[in-house]
């Protein structure tokens, strides 16, 4: 279980306090013995701010042993303190066999019970069978975190014992530190919500409203033209924490809620992400944020695997609280390797900067310039100045603690903001004004700041390297891990690892196509053009809230001739650039989607008209069909088709947005309702061809008998969900099919 140390560009890594045992992550180890009564179901229905551990590889029957548990520690600022914990039901214990040595143990403790009067118990730590420390917990510890620390020498075992009649204990972030070689530098990822690149002096803004961040940029590897892979927070941040598109993670891009089937897809496989990569190397991982997307219990977020998440839910008042907590964190963890995610919501609407920052920017920017900006933009500029001031406080604390030189700092934004009047034909769906984000894919909404300050131990020419071509945040994970000396395979992530060229002084690879997700929309950007596509059923846009609607399924801009993206070339159907953009997009194959396959048998009369309509619960993403097949979508979930079928069979596909399997299907041949087969076994529809088939639709492969069927056939291949069949499952499928035939459900 010992973690190997990694030196960071130096021949000898100094020894420091490194996490040697991350106890909540090793609960499935055979050297761990557990006693107590555990339930497969939620043990505490009344406390909804929790979820079973998603990264500890526990079987379903034991999942509640590791829990992400959240206490609301301040109901005025809506501070939710979420910790990765080991769960103790009443009268239970955990025994760990570990390597002999000297350790520092730290944890947070908190209890839950049905009432304050029942909140009581004794927590005991035994070392090699002898009691080392015990503590009585009571009502004041109910939904309230308390720190627990001790040092000890151990020969073989440590055991935690919880004695209580009715209270439940959470031993949060239980960590054993030991003096080991440092795995690398401290790492801080600063994410500024809604930060546009073009308001930074380092990116060309002519007035110094962001002096602290501009100075940091001068000391950094500088990405000159970076883009986010989502035009609003959720798809953007999920993609750059995983180096994978949000939709391919199962989390989608359309709305805030993360539905149960999306969680199933996301948690269904081990997810490599930036947090877990650092955690596995002995780093303490912390998130300080106003961001519900990283808390699972919110129903909009998921658990990324942080040891500790400190979330402030109040707008405007959140910024000083977040920064103050970050400064306290730095003081406490300055002697231990850490990965800190520091996420300020300040530039985000409602654009409400403190008066002193508005006064400051009015002095910095000449009046004849400042008052040409519309009022929301003026306030946004004030917010950027305020944000810079808070980031400056963080940098000053790092220097005061003398850890600035050995800290890697990444600064970026999750997306930009839409300000330009000539782009005022978005949906106005969320903000109900053009001042916002998530509706369009123009550069001002996805062009973000991105630079990385390396530790001083690296060569200065390396530390200030510039990346001139377009890049994307999809490359953040492999690049940061590479710069931190943490190995990873090249096929583990979708993004480019720029560390290879930054450290090796080689020519950097180029991201020729950058894909970005939006709400039921997507775009591809090259150095030459920007192509935007909206999903079927979401193509209507309007100029104002009450304006006349018009459809805009595609947009295309020649970025060489039209960098402000004013002239939509998709209105010119014979454009050679449009043909190229469509082809590039199709060949990019950016997203995985479930695909509904439709088979139409040959026509006995050699001249049949096949038609039908599908109501698809997973929403329509796209379709693939021959030129003779006419397909249209009248809404997000509806498809109508019409085609002529002769002596040869026909097939086409409908790709779905989400992995929901439900669907209603109506097929007709020459106007007469047609029976059809469904799924891997070819179950026949009844009546007039209507069926709500749910999971019966799924077949991981083309069903046997597909090409020779005398009836139409429909199945969903589950490609998005990543389902596959073993040889045994295939053989079992054949056996089940034969049984169904004998029951009369299948007629060949």
XYZ file of C-alpha atoms in Angstrom:
748
model
C 0.000 0.000 0.000
C 2.978 2.349 0.159
C 2.973 5.034 -2.489
C 6.099 5.621 -4.506
C 7.389 9.180 -4.462
C 7.912 11.126 -7.680
C 10.549 13.830 -7.913
C 9.648 16.955 -9.837
C 12.483 17.836 -12.211
C 15.088 17.302 -9.527
C 17.379 14.403 -8.744
C 16.390 14.037 -5.100
C 12.864 14.569 -3.804
C 12.680 15.802 -0.235
C 10.713 13.808 2.306
C 7.475 15.297 3.527
C 4.157 14.242 5.045
C 2.540 12.147 2.334
C -0.688 10.144 2.532
C 0.460 6.546 2.848
C -2.915 4.983 3.630
C -6.151 6.474 2.283
C -8.376 4.270 4.434
C -11.741 4.894 2.756
C -10.256 3.736 -0.564
C -9.004 0.348 0.662
C -12.154 -1.030 2.300
C -12.304 -3.923 -0.180
C -8.739 -4.990 0.722
C -8.561 -8.494 2.289
C -6.436 -6.980 5.069
C -9.476 -5.033 6.278
C -11.836 -6.734 8.752
C -15.265 -5.227 9.360
C -17.734 -6.016 12.103
C -21.269 -4.649 12.386
C -24.665 -4.670 10.742
C -24.596 -3.024 7.301
C -27.508 -2.566 4.931
C -27.427 -2.669 1.146
C -29.987 0.149 1.178
C -29.702 3.709 2.414
C -29.219 3.401 6.200
C -30.452 6.957 6.895
C -33.342 8.004 4.686
C -33.940 11.209 6.653
C -30.514 12.645 5.777
C -30.545 13.244 2.030
C -27.147 14.952 1.656
C -25.136 11.820 1.038
C -24.362 9.181 -1.523
C -22.635 5.805 -1.359
C -18.932 5.821 -2.204
C -18.409 5.774 -5.941
C -14.635 5.375 -6.189
C -13.767 2.723 -3.585
C -14.566 -0.299 -5.815
C -16.861 -1.822 -3.193
C -19.481 -4.350 -4.313
C -23.098 -3.160 -4.328
C -23.852 -5.072 -1.132
C -21.204 -3.065 0.747
C -21.405 0.320 -0.980
C -22.591 2.274 2.075
C -19.329 1.537 3.947
C -17.822 4.431 1.997
C -20.062 7.502 1.769
C -19.776 11.043 0.535
C -21.583 12.768 3.406
C -22.482 16.459 3.593
C -23.270 18.597 6.641
C -24.890 22.005 6.270
C -22.543 23.919 8.565
C -23.920 27.414 7.889
C -27.535 28.011 6.933
C -27.023 31.720 6.189
C -24.358 31.269 3.514
C -25.594 27.757 2.645
C -22.193 26.273 3.423
C -22.216 22.546 2.718
C -19.138 20.672 3.905
C -18.920 17.385 2.037
C -16.358 14.746 3.007
C -15.378 11.274 1.830
C -16.081 9.060 4.853
C -16.169 5.577 6.327
C -19.620 4.782 7.677
C -20.082 3.134 11.099
C -23.557 1.860 12.022
C -24.242 1.474 15.766
C -21.754 -0.887 17.437
C -19.377 -1.565 14.569
C -15.637 -1.621 13.897
C -12.986 -1.639 11.162
C -9.576 -3.292 11.564
C -6.734 -2.474 9.145
C -3.493 -4.464 8.786
C -0.762 -2.008 7.780
C 3.017 -1.851 7.413
C 4.956 -1.137 10.620
C 6.055 2.482 11.049
C 5.374 5.892 12.502
C 2.200 7.609 11.336
C 0.224 10.765 11.803
C -3.493 10.114 11.690
C -6.041 12.788 10.844
C -9.766 12.630 10.328
C -13.044 14.451 10.847
C -15.828 12.911 12.878
C -19.549 13.552 12.864
C -22.650 11.654 13.886
C -26.243 11.330 12.727
C -29.252 10.173 14.686
C -33.011 10.520 14.561
C -32.950 13.035 17.419
C -30.495 15.072 19.474
C -31.260 12.974 22.548
C -30.112 9.812 20.731
C -26.882 11.403 19.506
C -24.260 9.699 21.650
C -21.402 7.222 21.425
C -17.718 6.516 22.043
C -15.116 6.295 19.266
C -11.999 4.288 20.125
C -8.746 3.894 18.205
C -6.788 0.749 19.067
C -3.165 0.298 17.948
C -1.851 -3.287 17.954
C -4.769 -4.309 20.159
C -4.296 -1.587 22.779
C -6.478 1.478 23.201
C -4.638 4.551 21.940
C -7.321 7.228 22.149
C -11.049 7.455 22.779
C -13.559 10.255 22.499
C -17.141 10.658 23.600
C -19.409 12.222 20.976
C -22.794 13.733 21.693
C -25.493 16.129 20.530
C -23.018 18.910 19.668
C -21.405 16.537 17.147
C -24.708 15.802 15.403
C -24.288 16.974 11.787
C -21.179 18.882 12.816
C -17.633 18.001 11.824
C -14.940 17.727 14.498
C -11.255 17.203 13.786
C -9.505 14.108 15.147
C -5.692 13.872 15.124
C -3.071 11.687 16.763
C 0.409 10.246 16.137
C 1.431 6.662 16.833
C 3.881 3.846 16.127
C 2.355 0.617 14.854
C 3.632 -2.902 14.333
C 0.697 -4.520 12.553
C -2.906 -3.316 13.109
C -5.096 -0.345 13.853
C -8.779 -0.699 14.745
C -11.596 1.838 14.984
C -14.454 0.897 17.295
C -17.765 2.776 17.487
C -19.909 2.047 20.548
C -23.420 3.473 20.381
C -26.949 2.189 20.743
C -28.662 4.321 18.073
C -26.205 6.813 16.514
C -24.400 6.506 13.199
C -20.782 7.669 12.910
C -18.962 9.035 9.878
C -15.172 8.937 10.077
C -14.395 11.388 7.299
C -11.181 11.631 5.251
C -9.398 9.027 7.457
C -5.763 9.422 6.393
C -2.457 8.002 7.615
C 0.473 10.275 6.826
C 4.097 9.159 6.792
C 7.419 10.751 5.928
C 7.952 9.770 2.313
C 9.439 11.260 -0.817
C 7.214 14.064 -2.057
C 5.177 12.960 -5.082
C 5.625 16.369 -6.723
C 4.640 20.010 -6.423
C 1.515 21.373 -4.789
C -1.116 21.965 -7.463
C -3.845 24.621 -7.493
C -6.478 24.738 -10.227
C -8.176 28.159 -10.232
C -11.416 28.161 -12.229
C -13.187 31.479 -12.812
C -16.809 31.026 -13.778
C -17.737 33.043 -16.909
C -14.273 34.557 -17.408
C -13.814 35.872 -20.946
C -10.275 35.790 -22.253
C -10.415 39.239 -23.838
C -10.791 41.138 -20.541
C -7.310 40.089 -19.374
C -4.387 42.388 -20.041
C -2.301 39.312 -20.798
C -4.690 38.568 -23.678
C -4.701 42.089 -25.052
C -7.170 44.121 -22.988
C -5.637 47.622 -23.002
C -6.496 48.569 -19.398
C -4.975 46.862 -16.311
C -8.120 45.600 -14.563
C -6.537 42.163 -13.805
C -2.973 43.043 -12.674
C -2.416 40.057 -10.342
C -3.510 37.475 -12.900
C -1.596 39.239 -15.675
C 1.588 39.031 -13.596
C 0.909 35.343 -12.988
C 0.430 34.857 -16.746
C 3.869 36.398 -17.438
C 5.435 33.683 -15.276
C 3.439 30.886 -16.913
C 3.186 28.522 -19.828
C 0.729 30.605 -21.822
C -1.972 29.217 -24.121
C -2.701 32.044 -26.541
C -6.015 30.817 -27.973
C -7.729 28.326 -25.623
C -11.339 27.133 -25.785
C -13.694 25.346 -23.428
C -15.466 22.160 -24.491
C -18.790 23.299 -23.063
C -20.520 26.672 -23.292
C -21.888 26.395 -19.755
C -20.494 25.110 -16.488
C -21.593 21.499 -16.239
C -20.437 20.114 -19.612
C -17.331 22.298 -19.557
C -16.035 21.371 -16.113
C -16.927 17.709 -16.438
C -15.000 17.516 -19.687
C -11.828 19.204 -18.449
C -11.720 17.215 -15.197
C -11.940 13.958 -17.183
C -10.427 14.837 -20.579
C -13.598 13.405 -22.096
C -16.729 15.057 -23.423
C -19.505 15.387 -20.874
C -22.007 13.448 -23.002
C -19.567 10.555 -23.348
C -19.339 10.439 -19.552
C -23.102 9.925 -19.476
C -23.761 13.379 -18.003
C -25.133 15.097 -21.091
C -25.282 18.788 -21.890
C -28.926 19.738 -21.951
C -30.024 20.603 -18.447
C -28.941 20.904 -14.826
C -30.406 17.645 -13.504
C -28.305 14.478 -13.504
C -30.894 11.738 -13.854
C -30.571 8.234 -12.360
C -29.789 6.611 -15.718
C -27.014 9.197 -16.270
C -25.509 8.357 -12.881
C -25.690 4.698 -13.819
C -23.660 5.333 -16.956
C -21.153 7.624 -15.201
C -20.549 5.427 -12.150
C -20.809 2.216 -14.160
C -17.078 2.123 -14.852
C -13.924 3.355 -13.162
C -13.471 6.987 -14.155
C -10.007 8.450 -14.459
C -10.059 12.121 -13.600
C -7.717 14.796 -12.328
C -8.834 14.440 -8.702
C -8.371 10.693 -8.441
C -5.057 10.816 -10.295
C -3.582 13.140 -7.679
C -5.265 11.314 -4.813
C -3.758 8.001 -5.866
C -0.275 9.554 -5.681
C -0.590 10.654 -2.054
C -2.013 14.150 -2.519
C -4.694 15.587 -0.274
C -7.518 16.751 -2.556
C -9.766 19.684 -1.726
C -12.433 21.663 -3.599
C -13.472 25.161 -2.491
C -16.324 26.335 -4.661
C -19.790 27.657 -5.297
C -20.642 24.815 -7.644
C -23.416 22.248 -7.131
C -22.172 20.091 -10.006
C -19.501 18.446 -7.817
C -21.879 17.290 -5.077
C -23.825 14.125 -5.834
C -26.693 14.666 -3.390
C -27.817 17.836 -5.208
C -29.283 15.652 -8.011
C -27.462 17.859 -10.518
C -23.905 16.819 -9.679
C -21.667 13.791 -9.271
C -18.875 12.846 -6.875
C -15.467 13.431 -8.457
C -13.595 11.847 -5.540
C -12.327 14.821 -3.520
C -11.391 14.110 0.081
C -13.032 17.384 1.074
C -15.477 19.713 -0.703
C -16.403 23.084 0.761
C -19.352 24.588 -1.074
C -20.894 28.014 -0.455
C -24.321 28.341 -2.035
C -25.002 32.033 -1.482
C -24.419 34.374 -4.412
C -22.411 37.629 -3.982
C -21.469 36.838 -0.359
C -19.732 33.629 -1.414
C -16.505 35.127 -2.781
C -14.847 36.415 0.429
C -15.923 33.268 2.296
C -14.383 31.026 -0.369
C -11.124 32.967 -0.453
C -10.853 33.124 3.337
C -11.383 29.374 3.556
C -8.719 28.837 0.884
C -6.222 30.940 2.867
C -6.936 28.901 6.006
C -6.494 25.704 4.033
C -3.072 26.820 2.753
C -1.912 27.585 6.290
C -2.973 24.139 7.513
C -1.614 22.116 4.568
C 1.546 24.018 3.666
C 3.710 21.068 4.784
C 1.803 18.399 2.816
C 1.331 17.842 -0.933
C -2.124 18.931 -2.003
C -4.332 19.416 -5.025
C -6.705 22.359 -4.543
C -9.601 23.217 -6.827
C -10.453 26.871 -6.151
C -13.595 27.889 -8.058
C -14.798 31.505 -7.891
C -18.272 32.327 -9.169
C -17.552 36.068 -9.125
C -17.597 37.041 -12.852
C -20.856 35.110 -13.294
C -24.151 36.994 -13.464
C -25.698 38.796 -11.601
C -22.611 41.014 -12.103
C -22.690 42.606 -8.640
C -19.167 43.815 -7.812
C -18.342 45.680 -4.570
C -18.555 49.498 -4.910
C -14.802 49.865 -4.445
C -14.125 47.693 -7.502
C -16.561 49.658 -9.652
C -14.839 52.857 -8.498
C -11.444 51.346 -9.315
C -12.281 50.344 -12.889
C -13.833 53.753 -13.563
C -10.451 55.259 -12.689
C -8.507 52.713 -14.745
C -10.603 52.940 -17.931
C -11.104 56.379 -19.553
C -14.688 57.650 -19.256
C -15.155 57.950 -23.013
C -14.352 54.219 -23.263
C -16.033 52.918 -20.111
C -19.432 54.488 -20.756
C -19.616 53.063 -24.255
C -20.091 49.677 -22.610
C -23.639 48.645 -21.768
C -24.414 48.590 -18.058
C -24.119 44.780 -17.586
C -20.701 44.846 -19.238
C -19.559 47.703 -16.990
C -20.507 45.638 -13.955
C -18.825 42.567 -15.458
C -15.601 44.562 -15.723
C -15.994 45.452 -12.049
C -16.437 41.742 -11.271
C -13.241 40.897 -13.148
C -11.337 43.465 -11.057
C -12.859 41.976 -7.885
C -11.943 38.454 -9.011
C -8.375 39.559 -9.635
C -8.208 41.039 -6.148
C -9.282 37.726 -4.597
C -6.822 35.710 -6.693
C -4.157 38.207 -5.581
C -4.952 37.392 -1.950
C -4.406 33.704 -2.649
C -1.076 34.332 -4.384
C 0.097 36.576 -1.533
C -0.657 33.836 1.005
C 1.337 31.296 -1.028
C 4.316 33.652 -1.014
C 3.914 34.422 2.689
C 3.991 30.684 3.481
C 7.015 30.260 1.150
C 5.279 27.580 -0.948
C 4.602 29.709 -4.040
C 7.817 28.613 -5.768
C 6.982 24.911 -5.411
C 3.329 25.257 -6.413
C 1.926 24.651 -9.874
C -0.973 27.044 -10.523
C -3.392 26.512 -13.386
C -5.784 29.373 -14.110
C -8.681 29.082 -16.524
C -12.379 29.793 -17.042
C -15.155 27.295 -17.646
C -16.718 29.436 -20.409
C -17.131 33.066 -21.443
C -20.135 35.394 -21.722
C -22.190 36.665 -24.653
C -22.129 40.466 -24.954
C -22.122 41.425 -28.664
C -25.391 42.966 -29.971
C -24.897 41.364 -33.382
C -25.230 37.951 -31.714
C -28.574 38.727 -30.125
C -30.556 35.881 -31.645
C -29.959 33.207 -29.050
C -32.681 31.291 -27.243
C -32.754 33.671 -24.240
C -33.722 30.513 -22.422
C -31.899 30.789 -19.092
C -30.831 34.407 -18.627
C -33.687 35.799 -20.768
C -31.176 38.292 -22.096
C -28.162 38.051 -24.348
C -25.878 38.726 -21.345
C -25.146 35.188 -20.271
C -23.961 31.865 -21.653
C -25.038 28.362 -22.627
C -27.084 29.397 -25.647
C -24.554 29.976 -28.461
C -21.113 28.842 -29.601
C -19.514 32.118 -30.611
C -15.897 32.622 -29.584
C -16.847 35.163 -26.938
C -18.807 32.410 -25.178
C -16.148 29.677 -25.353
C -12.787 31.518 -25.631
C -11.298 31.417 -22.111
C -8.019 32.258 -20.315
C -5.659 29.343 -19.694
C -2.111 29.419 -18.358
C 0.021 27.268 -16.058
C 2.642 28.577 -13.625
C 5.266 25.896 -13.070
C 7.490 25.478 -9.993
C 10.627 27.574 -9.952
C 12.789 24.454 -10.173
C 12.075 24.276 -13.904
C 14.079 26.188 -16.469
C 12.790 29.740 -17.023
C 12.484 29.281 -20.786
C 10.219 26.320 -20.114
C 8.166 28.150 -17.502
C 7.258 30.946 -19.915
C 6.659 28.912 -23.069
C 3.825 30.093 -25.353
C 1.376 27.801 -27.158
C 0.318 29.925 -30.172
C -2.315 27.836 -31.970
C -5.825 27.021 -30.800
C -6.040 24.600 -27.890
C -8.794 23.251 -25.658
C -9.377 22.485 -21.991
C -9.881 18.847 -22.956
C -6.069 18.741 -22.790
C -5.850 20.067 -19.239
C -5.712 16.691 -17.447
C -2.953 14.956 -19.454
C -0.942 18.190 -19.622
C -1.100 18.902 -15.874
C -0.362 15.287 -14.952
C 2.579 15.287 -17.338
C 3.935 18.521 -15.882
C 3.540 17.096 -12.353
C 5.506 13.990 -13.278
C 2.526 11.636 -12.957
C 2.601 8.952 -15.621
C -0.475 8.093 -17.687
C -1.086 6.254 -20.939
C -1.617 8.290 -24.089
C -4.946 6.573 -24.837
C -6.306 7.203 -21.337
C -7.573 10.679 -22.217
C -9.008 12.379 -25.290
C -6.948 15.551 -24.907
C -3.419 16.389 -26.038
C -0.533 16.115 -23.552
C 1.268 19.423 -24.058
C 3.785 18.608 -21.314
C 5.771 16.535 -23.807
C 6.535 19.586 -25.914
C 6.653 22.097 -23.034
C 9.319 20.187 -21.129
C 11.067 18.826 -24.197
C 11.130 22.143 -26.063
C 9.666 20.380 -29.092
C 7.063 21.731 -31.464
C 3.691 21.261 -29.810
C 0.981 19.145 -31.421
C -2.020 21.005 -32.792
C -5.681 20.506 -31.982
C -7.000 20.929 -35.498
C -10.646 20.507 -34.457
C -12.088 21.630 -31.118
C -15.483 20.220 -30.211
C -17.782 22.085 -27.793
C -21.127 21.044 -26.306
C -24.042 23.323 -25.501
C -27.661 22.883 -24.516
C -28.893 20.496 -27.234
C -26.289 21.952 -29.587
C -22.654 21.443 -30.526
C -19.879 23.048 -32.509
C -16.549 22.335 -34.141
C -13.892 25.012 -34.427
C -10.858 24.875 -36.685
C -8.402 27.671 -37.433
C -10.390 28.175 -40.649
C -14.072 27.943 -39.688
C -16.667 27.498 -36.917
C -19.511 25.025 -37.558
C -22.527 24.925 -35.216
C -25.248 22.265 -35.209
C -28.448 22.190 -33.154
C -30.239 18.952 -32.316
C -33.544 18.199 -34.094
C -36.422 19.820 -32.228
C -34.161 22.593 -30.909
C -33.535 24.567 -34.078
C -35.854 27.499 -33.405
C -34.224 30.719 -32.196
C -35.548 34.244 -31.734
C -34.083 37.738 -31.680
C -35.891 38.933 -28.557
C -38.020 37.353 -25.862
C -41.204 38.189 -27.775
C -39.680 38.301 -31.275
C -40.622 36.335 -34.356
C -39.203 32.794 -34.227
C -37.112 31.400 -37.037
C -35.159 28.176 -37.441
C -31.393 27.950 -37.538
C -30.351 24.309 -37.549
C -26.783 25.160 -38.565
C -24.335 28.035 -38.477
C -21.047 28.389 -40.316
C -18.487 31.171 -40.091
C -15.317 31.748 -42.072
C -12.981 32.721 -39.212
C -10.304 34.030 -41.575
C -12.614 36.511 -43.305
C -15.185 36.937 -40.550
C -13.517 36.623 -37.081
C -16.492 38.350 -35.388
C -18.806 35.599 -36.681
C -21.362 37.897 -38.302
C -22.039 36.211 -41.654
C -23.734 32.805 -41.354
C -22.584 30.852 -44.425
C -24.911 27.911 -43.736
C -27.587 29.955 -45.512
C -25.609 29.339 -48.708
C -26.383 25.655 -49.410
C -23.880 25.379 -52.279
C -20.986 26.618 -50.141
C -17.928 24.395 -50.505
C -16.881 25.388 -46.963
C -20.227 24.145 -45.636
C -19.747 20.798 -47.362
C -16.255 20.510 -45.877
C -17.455 21.470 -42.389
C -20.252 18.901 -42.467
C -17.853 16.202 -43.619
C -15.240 17.108 -40.990
C -17.906 17.047 -38.302
C -19.242 13.650 -39.387
C -15.753 12.139 -39.554
C -14.874 13.589 -36.155
C -17.247 11.094 -34.507
C -16.993 13.066 -31.272
C -19.858 11.552 -29.264
C -20.972 8.030 -28.530
C -24.710 7.556 -28.902
C -27.192 4.746 -28.552
C -28.426 3.858 -32.030
C -31.869 2.550 -32.893
C -31.555 0.279 -35.936
C -34.546 -0.165 -38.253
C -34.756 -2.991 -40.798
C -37.350 -2.981 -43.606
C -37.740 -6.341 -45.483
C -37.965 -6.577 -49.292
C -41.346 -5.816 -50.830
C -43.098 -8.879 -52.364
C -44.863 -6.606 -54.852
C -41.534 -4.913 -55.648
C -43.008 -1.461 -55.084
C -43.954 -0.720 -51.469
C -44.180 2.541 -49.572
C -42.907 2.114 -46.016
C -43.595 4.826 -43.458
C -43.822 5.291 -39.742
C -43.281 7.442 -36.709
C -41.202 6.902 -33.581
C -41.611 8.585 -30.226
C -38.204 8.153 -28.596
C -37.769 8.825 -24.886
C -34.025 9.392 -25.282
C -34.584 12.357 -27.659
C -33.333 12.503 -31.236
C -29.690 13.365 -31.870
C -29.273 12.488 -35.549
C -30.033 9.838 -38.151
C -28.337 7.944 -40.969
C -30.347 6.807 -43.975
C -30.180 6.413 -47.735
C -31.028 9.363 -49.975
C -34.355 7.782 -50.924
C -35.497 7.734 -47.271
C -37.209 10.934 -46.206
C -36.848 11.635 -42.466
C -37.949 14.612 -40.433
C -38.249 15.441 -36.760
C -41.203 17.525 -35.607
C -40.005 17.649 -31.993
C -37.079 16.600 -29.820
C -38.475 13.105 -29.338
C -40.359 12.394 -32.583
C -39.216 10.996 -35.939
C -41.314 10.477 -39.081
C -39.993 8.576 -42.089
C -41.163 7.583 -45.581
C -39.351 5.496 -48.192
C -39.909 3.211 -51.179
C -38.766 -0.391 -50.791
C -38.261 -2.740 -53.724
C -36.636 -6.155 -54.076
C -33.869 -5.276 -51.630
C -34.211 -4.674 -47.909
C -33.443 -1.298 -46.339
C -31.842 -0.240 -43.061
C -31.420 3.084 -41.318
C -30.423 4.335 -37.869
C -31.661 6.957 -35.415
C -29.119 8.147 -32.845
C -30.449 9.221 -29.441
C -29.268 11.956 -27.086
C -29.745 9.975 -23.871
C -29.553 6.240 -23.093
C -33.240 5.924 -22.193
C -34.654 2.858 -23.933
C -38.392 3.588 -23.979
C -40.037 4.215 -27.313
C -43.352 3.941 -29.147
C -43.131 2.743 -32.748
C -45.717 2.849 -35.541
C -44.848 1.180 -38.865
C -46.947 1.060 -42.045
C -46.519 -0.662 -45.407
C -48.664 0.819 -48.161
C -50.720 2.556 -45.499
C -51.526 -0.646 -43.586
C -50.259 -1.016 -39.966
C -47.338 -3.448 -39.966
C -46.239 -5.931 -37.332
C -42.543 -5.781 -36.466
C -39.901 -7.530 -34.400
C -38.105 -5.975 -31.427
C -34.710 -6.444 -29.791
C -32.253 -9.320 -29.729
C -34.916 -12.031 -29.691
C -37.202 -10.560 -32.316
C -40.300 -10.415 -30.140
C -43.275 -9.520 -32.313
C -45.419 -6.449 -31.778
C -49.156 -6.917 -31.405
C -52.293 -5.095 -32.523
C -51.626 -2.208 -34.907
C -47.881 -2.123 -34.428
C -47.729 -0.130 -31.202
C -45.254 -1.004 -28.496
C -43.640 0.527 -25.419
C -40.751 -1.879 -25.232
C -38.287 -0.400 -22.723
C -35.254 -2.674 -22.174
C -36.586 -5.351 -24.546
C -35.275 -3.145 -27.354
C -31.639 -3.665 -26.403
C -29.353 -5.888 -28.408
C -25.591 -5.463 -28.171
C -25.170 -6.910 -31.647
C -27.165 -7.425 -34.823
C -29.825 -10.041 -33.950
C -29.649 -13.471 -35.522
C -31.961 -13.678 -38.512
C -31.936 -9.906 -39.021
C -31.142 -9.945 -42.749
C -33.700 -12.675 -43.573
C -36.632 -11.465 -41.499
C -39.994 -11.227 -43.245
C -41.054 -8.483 -40.808
C -39.535 -5.092 -40.019
C -37.176 -5.256 -37.035
C -36.097 -2.603 -34.512
C -33.380 -2.734 -31.855
C -31.277 -0.334 -29.770
C -27.591 -1.259 -29.751
C -26.791 0.397 -26.385
C -23.518 1.700 -27.846
C -23.550 4.815 -25.663
C -23.989 2.719 -22.524
C -20.992 0.614 -23.475
C -22.776 -2.737 -23.167
C -21.083 -5.815 -24.594
C -21.825 -9.536 -24.595
C -19.507 -12.355 -23.637
C -19.547 -15.574 -25.666
C -21.488 -17.237 -22.846
C -24.107 -14.482 -22.968
C -24.442 -14.880 -26.731
C -24.995 -18.628 -26.329
C -27.488 -17.988 -23.536
C -29.287 -15.535 -25.815
C -29.755 -18.281 -28.402
C -31.119 -20.588 -25.742
C -33.570 -17.959 -24.496
C -34.664 -17.299 -28.073
C -35.488 -20.981 -28.578
C -37.493 -21.019 -25.346
C -39.439 -17.947 -26.436
C -40.156 -19.627 -29.772
C -41.638 -22.632 -27.985
C -43.824 -20.263 -25.951
C -45.147 -18.694 -29.124
C -43.598 -15.259 -28.620
C -41.354 -15.565 -31.682
C -42.525 -16.807 -35.089
C -39.846 -17.445 -37.719
